[in-house]
């Protein structure tokens, strides 16, 4: 039987909200919640030995759940779905997700009694944004009683940290995750991708479902940042430059022999043209991909190079900052002139598991002269993962944006990045238009 978390008729007790979320993935376990024994705990081997100590390490969804528990109540929301799942270490400039939330209940009401005559009040999107961000920034990774010392026992493997609403104003802020904006989902239905025509159409096997962020995504935009430099001496001072600021946000490539010099950007762009369009991407498909078909369509792949000028490098191409006065003058900064920021931008409706990182690694091989642009076409046609180079590291990858056709969700306040820099300008009202979309999927 097709998997459906909740019978279709139960959706009437909830209202679906769409959120735009931004996060720095360097200290996160990816987006998907790993369960109480998979994150923020000690993971044990079958022989009771410690496999990994993940205390204080959470997923994006796991931290969102803790914030929602405190804001709306742990029994008053369900069906958290994200448009694009990201791996550990991958960042998101703007991802989208949905949550079904019950109306605000009066104290003393039974939340499961939907026939109560007492009035209820739907949550306003702006109040959800403000409330979730308040708790996201203040929930401690571990309760004070779980602080490590030689006399305290290890955190039990099944403990899920629950913070009280007290003492939230005198704690260090954690801004790794920020909700940018929210809107009520449009009142439309989308086809159920798991509908089984051999079974009767009922509440557990509906032909259509409410608006779903995953299946209504019409375009996803990824950017991969590479900080490249070269020198004629091994471990020159330029090797260490900017590492404190960029180490978990770029793929750091340094040629200390000086025999490669700058990457061949023209060659990388020529190689990228072989990958644009509809192809069988088995050669760039990650192990464990759950998608039924390796055939996907890439709309555009472009490789850009700019002189490195601090932490804003690599975002001007995708955030509309080309003419911004916030961009510093490169000549006024003490940055070696052998430093370049390479940005690979890939656009498409859906992607295979690890497809972007595998493509970037192949293009870098071309840029370094180890492969010719024509070799990429041969690798693609072989349909063999073993024929392609390895995979680029996660920390350089950013999910820049997810588009949902004509559906728009504009911020109700000044949007800021996880570094505190304004990226949108003045606040605007939330605007929702009826979507005009095709179905899409992404793994």
PDB file of C-alpha atoms in Angstrom, residues 283-425:
ATOM      1  CA  UNK A 283      28.358   8.202 -14.177  1.00  0.00           C
ATOM      2  CA  UNK A 284      27.572  11.034 -11.741  1.00  0.00           C
ATOM      3  CA  UNK A 285      25.066   9.200  -9.548  1.00  0.00           C
ATOM      4  CA  UNK A 286      25.972   8.707  -5.903  1.00  0.00           C
ATOM      5  CA  UNK A 287      25.907   5.322  -4.226  1.00  0.00           C
ATOM      6  CA  UNK A 288      22.653   4.765  -2.377  1.00  0.00           C
ATOM      7  CA  UNK A 289      20.545   6.928  -4.691  1.00  0.00           C
ATOM      8  CA  UNK A 290      16.900   5.925  -4.243  1.00  0.00           C
ATOM      9  CA  UNK A 291      15.616   7.470  -7.426  1.00  0.00           C
ATOM     10  CA  UNK A 292      14.105   4.977  -9.883  1.00  0.00           C
ATOM     11  CA  UNK A 293      15.684   6.472 -13.013  1.00  0.00           C
ATOM     12  CA  UNK A 294      19.137   8.028 -13.531  1.00  0.00           C
ATOM     13  CA  UNK A 295      17.768  10.278 -16.290  1.00  0.00           C
ATOM     14  CA  UNK A 296      17.562  13.951 -15.311  1.00  0.00           C
ATOM     15  CA  UNK A 297      17.605  17.311 -17.065  1.00  0.00           C
ATOM     16  CA  UNK A 298      20.082  20.075 -16.283  1.00  0.00           C
ATOM     17  CA  UNK A 299      19.039  23.502 -17.549  1.00  0.00           C
ATOM     18  CA  UNK A 300      22.324  25.327 -17.110  1.00  0.00           C
ATOM     19  CA  UNK A 301      25.877  24.872 -15.826  1.00  0.00           C
ATOM     20  CA  UNK A 302      28.206  27.872 -15.652  1.00  0.00           C
ATOM     21  CA  UNK A 303      31.663  28.316 -14.135  1.00  0.00           C
ATOM     22  CA  UNK A 304      32.728  31.793 -13.002  1.00  0.00           C
ATOM     23  CA  UNK A 305      36.002  33.142 -11.657  1.00  0.00           C
ATOM     24  CA  UNK A 306      36.585  36.323  -9.706  1.00  0.00           C
ATOM     25  CA  UNK A 307      39.413  37.739  -7.690  1.00  0.00           C
ATOM     26  CA  UNK A 308      38.916  36.695  -4.083  1.00  0.00           C
ATOM     27  CA  UNK A 309      37.828  39.646  -1.962  1.00  0.00           C
ATOM     28  CA  UNK A 310      36.666  38.245   1.322  1.00  0.00           C
ATOM     29  CA  UNK A 311      33.620  36.348   2.532  1.00  0.00           C
ATOM     30  CA  UNK A 312      31.236  37.869  -0.034  1.00  0.00           C
ATOM     31  CA  UNK A 313      33.104  36.195  -2.907  1.00  0.00           C
ATOM     32  CA  UNK A 314      31.063  33.678  -4.832  1.00  0.00           C
ATOM     33  CA  UNK A 315      27.668  35.061  -3.827  1.00  0.00           C
ATOM     34  CA  UNK A 316      27.503  38.144  -6.046  1.00  0.00           C
ATOM     35  CA  UNK A 317      26.632  35.935  -8.998  1.00  0.00           C
ATOM     36  CA  UNK A 318      23.526  34.538  -7.316  1.00  0.00           C
ATOM     37  CA  UNK A 319      22.365  37.170  -4.826  1.00  0.00           C
ATOM     38  CA  UNK A 320      22.096  40.267  -7.011  1.00  0.00           C
ATOM     39  CA  UNK A 321      25.055  42.055  -5.408  1.00  0.00           C
ATOM     40  CA  UNK A 322      27.079  42.726  -8.556  1.00  0.00           C
ATOM     41  CA  UNK A 323      26.765  46.482  -8.153  1.00  0.00           C
ATOM     42  CA  UNK A 324      26.470  46.609  -4.392  1.00  0.00           C
ATOM     43  CA  UNK A 325      28.569  49.126  -2.488  1.00  0.00           C
ATOM     44  CA  UNK A 326      28.982  46.460   0.218  1.00  0.00           C
ATOM     45  CA  UNK A 327      31.531  44.644  -1.942  1.00  0.00           C
ATOM     46  CA  UNK A 328      34.997  45.787  -0.829  1.00  0.00           C
ATOM     47  CA  UNK A 329      37.673  47.017  -3.195  1.00  0.00           C
ATOM     48  CA  UNK A 330      40.042  44.089  -3.790  1.00  0.00           C
ATOM     49  CA  UNK A 331      43.037  46.389  -4.156  1.00  0.00           C
ATOM     50  CA  UNK A 332      42.521  47.785  -0.652  1.00  0.00           C
ATOM     51  CA  UNK A 333      42.620  44.360   1.037  1.00  0.00           C
ATOM     52  CA  UNK A 334      45.846  42.482   1.866  1.00  0.00           C
ATOM     53  CA  UNK A 335      44.880  39.380  -0.141  1.00  0.00           C
ATOM     54  CA  UNK A 336      47.428  37.630  -2.395  1.00  0.00           C
ATOM     55  CA  UNK A 337      46.727  38.192  -6.076  1.00  0.00           C
ATOM     56  CA  UNK A 338      46.969  34.431  -6.692  1.00  0.00           C
ATOM     57  CA  UNK A 339      43.650  33.913  -4.864  1.00  0.00           C
ATOM     58  CA  UNK A 340      40.537  33.276  -6.971  1.00  0.00           C
ATOM     59  CA  UNK A 341      37.013  32.270  -6.060  1.00  0.00           C
ATOM     60  CA  UNK A 342      35.592  29.762  -8.534  1.00  0.00           C
ATOM     61  CA  UNK A 343      31.807  29.390  -8.478  1.00  0.00           C
ATOM     62  CA  UNK A 344      30.032  26.568 -10.297  1.00  0.00           C
ATOM     63  CA  UNK A 345      26.299  27.282 -10.679  1.00  0.00           C
ATOM     64  CA  UNK A 346      24.036  24.373 -11.669  1.00  0.00           C
ATOM     65  CA  UNK A 347      20.316  24.760 -12.360  1.00  0.00           C
ATOM     66  CA  UNK A 348      17.737  22.033 -12.911  1.00  0.00           C
ATOM     67  CA  UNK A 349      14.358  20.736 -11.881  1.00  0.00           C
ATOM     68  CA  UNK A 350      15.646  17.732  -9.950  1.00  0.00           C
ATOM     69  CA  UNK A 351      18.940  16.051  -9.137  1.00  0.00           C
ATOM     70  CA  UNK A 352      20.332  12.629  -8.333  1.00  0.00           C
ATOM     71  CA  UNK A 353      22.019  11.866  -5.034  1.00  0.00           C
ATOM     72  CA  UNK A 354      25.473  13.558  -4.958  1.00  0.00           C
ATOM     73  CA  UNK A 355      25.098  14.544  -8.616  1.00  0.00           C
ATOM     74  CA  UNK A 356      26.216  18.156  -8.144  1.00  0.00           C
ATOM     75  CA  UNK A 357      29.309  17.277  -6.118  1.00  0.00           C
ATOM     76  CA  UNK A 358      30.315  14.570  -8.580  1.00  0.00           C
ATOM     77  CA  UNK A 359      29.968  16.958 -11.515  1.00  0.00           C
ATOM     78  CA  UNK A 360      32.030  19.637  -9.755  1.00  0.00           C
ATOM     79  CA  UNK A 361      34.845  17.178  -9.054  1.00  0.00           C
ATOM     80  CA  UNK A 362      34.937  16.218 -12.726  1.00  0.00           C
ATOM     81  CA  UNK A 363      35.025  19.857 -13.858  1.00  0.00           C
ATOM     82  CA  UNK A 364      37.906  20.585 -11.481  1.00  0.00           C
ATOM     83  CA  UNK A 365      39.874  17.760 -13.092  1.00  0.00           C
ATOM     84  CA  UNK A 366      39.340  19.539 -16.400  1.00  0.00           C
ATOM     85  CA  UNK A 367      40.395  22.865 -14.918  1.00  0.00           C
ATOM     86  CA  UNK A 368      43.617  21.338 -13.612  1.00  0.00           C
ATOM     87  CA  UNK A 369      44.410  19.791 -16.994  1.00  0.00           C
ATOM     88  CA  UNK A 370      44.049  16.169 -15.895  1.00  0.00           C
ATOM     89  CA  UNK A 371      41.064  15.724 -18.207  1.00  0.00           C
ATOM     90  CA  UNK A 372      40.156  17.281 -21.535  1.00  0.00           C
ATOM     91  CA  UNK A 373      36.699  18.822 -22.005  1.00  0.00           C
ATOM     92  CA  UNK A 374      35.897  16.072 -24.526  1.00  0.00           C
ATOM     93  CA  UNK A 375      36.661  13.432 -21.881  1.00  0.00           C
ATOM     94  CA  UNK A 376      33.600  14.537 -19.916  1.00  0.00           C
ATOM     95  CA  UNK A 377      31.354  13.545 -22.821  1.00  0.00           C
ATOM     96  CA  UNK A 378      32.938  10.090 -22.892  1.00  0.00           C
ATOM     97  CA  UNK A 379      32.516   9.693 -19.135  1.00  0.00           C
ATOM     98  CA  UNK A 380      28.834  10.623 -19.424  1.00  0.00           C
ATOM     99  CA  UNK A 381      28.241   8.142 -22.248  1.00  0.00           C
ATOM    100  CA  UNK A 382      29.930   5.269 -20.385  1.00  0.00           C
ATOM    101  CA  UNK A 383      27.188   5.345 -17.739  1.00  0.00           C
ATOM    102  CA  UNK A 384      29.638   4.003 -15.193  1.00  0.00           C
ATOM    103  CA  UNK A 385      30.312   5.735 -11.890  1.00  0.00           C
ATOM    104  CA  UNK A 386      33.792   4.210 -11.834  1.00  0.00           C
ATOM    105  CA  UNK A 387      34.714   6.072 -15.012  1.00  0.00           C
ATOM    106  CA  UNK A 388      34.311   9.492 -13.356  1.00  0.00           C
ATOM    107  CA  UNK A 389      36.574  11.166 -10.762  1.00  0.00           C
ATOM    108  CA  UNK A 390      35.745  11.211  -7.058  1.00  0.00           C
ATOM    109  CA  UNK A 391      33.324  13.492  -5.253  1.00  0.00           C
ATOM    110  CA  UNK A 392      33.862  17.095  -4.200  1.00  0.00           C
ATOM    111  CA  UNK A 393      33.614  17.742  -0.429  1.00  0.00           C
ATOM    112  CA  UNK A 394      30.310  18.835   1.057  1.00  0.00           C
ATOM    113  CA  UNK A 395      31.354  22.141   2.601  1.00  0.00           C
ATOM    114  CA  UNK A 396      31.577  24.039  -0.686  1.00  0.00           C
ATOM    115  CA  UNK A 397      27.999  23.273  -1.749  1.00  0.00           C
ATOM    116  CA  UNK A 398      25.134  25.753  -1.300  1.00  0.00           C
ATOM    117  CA  UNK A 399      21.497  25.253  -2.196  1.00  0.00           C
ATOM    118  CA  UNK A 400      20.884  28.790  -3.458  1.00  0.00           C
ATOM    119  CA  UNK A 401      17.146  28.683  -4.151  1.00  0.00           C
ATOM    120  CA  UNK A 402      14.127  26.475  -4.821  1.00  0.00           C
ATOM    121  CA  UNK A 403      11.442  27.802  -7.154  1.00  0.00           C
ATOM    122  CA  UNK A 404       7.797  26.691  -7.140  1.00  0.00           C
ATOM    123  CA  UNK A 405       6.412  28.029 -10.392  1.00  0.00           C
ATOM    124  CA  UNK A 406       4.373  31.188  -9.805  1.00  0.00           C
ATOM    125  CA  UNK A 407       4.195  30.631  -6.054  1.00  0.00           C
ATOM    126  CA  UNK A 408       5.978  33.482  -4.277  1.00  0.00           C
ATOM    127  CA  UNK A 409       6.815  33.905  -0.636  1.00  0.00           C
ATOM    128  CA  UNK A 410       8.195  37.366   0.068  1.00  0.00           C
ATOM    129  CA  UNK A 411       9.652  38.243   3.425  1.00  0.00           C
ATOM    130  CA  UNK A 412       7.644  40.059   6.085  1.00  0.00           C
ATOM    131  CA  UNK A 413      10.847  41.478   7.567  1.00  0.00           C
ATOM    132  CA  UNK A 414      14.435  42.208   6.609  1.00  0.00           C
ATOM    133  CA  UNK A 415      15.965  38.907   5.522  1.00  0.00           C
ATOM    134  CA  UNK A 416      19.447  38.276   6.829  1.00  0.00           C
ATOM    135  CA  UNK A 417      21.969  35.576   6.136  1.00  0.00           C
ATOM    136  CA  UNK A 418      23.439  33.324   8.829  1.00  0.00           C
ATOM    137  CA  UNK A 419      26.300  35.819   8.996  1.00  0.00           C
ATOM    138  CA  UNK A 420      24.011  38.780   9.729  1.00  0.00           C
ATOM    139  CA  UNK A 421      24.438  40.535   6.368  1.00  0.00           C
ATOM    140  CA  UNK A 422      21.319  41.922   4.724  1.00  0.00           C
ATOM    141  CA  UNK A 423      20.557  40.042   1.534  1.00  0.00           C
ATOM    142  CA  UNK A 424      17.133  41.337   0.573  1.00  0.00           C
ATOM    143  CA  UNK A 425      16.869  44.960   1.621  1.00  0.00           C
TER     144      UNK A 425
END
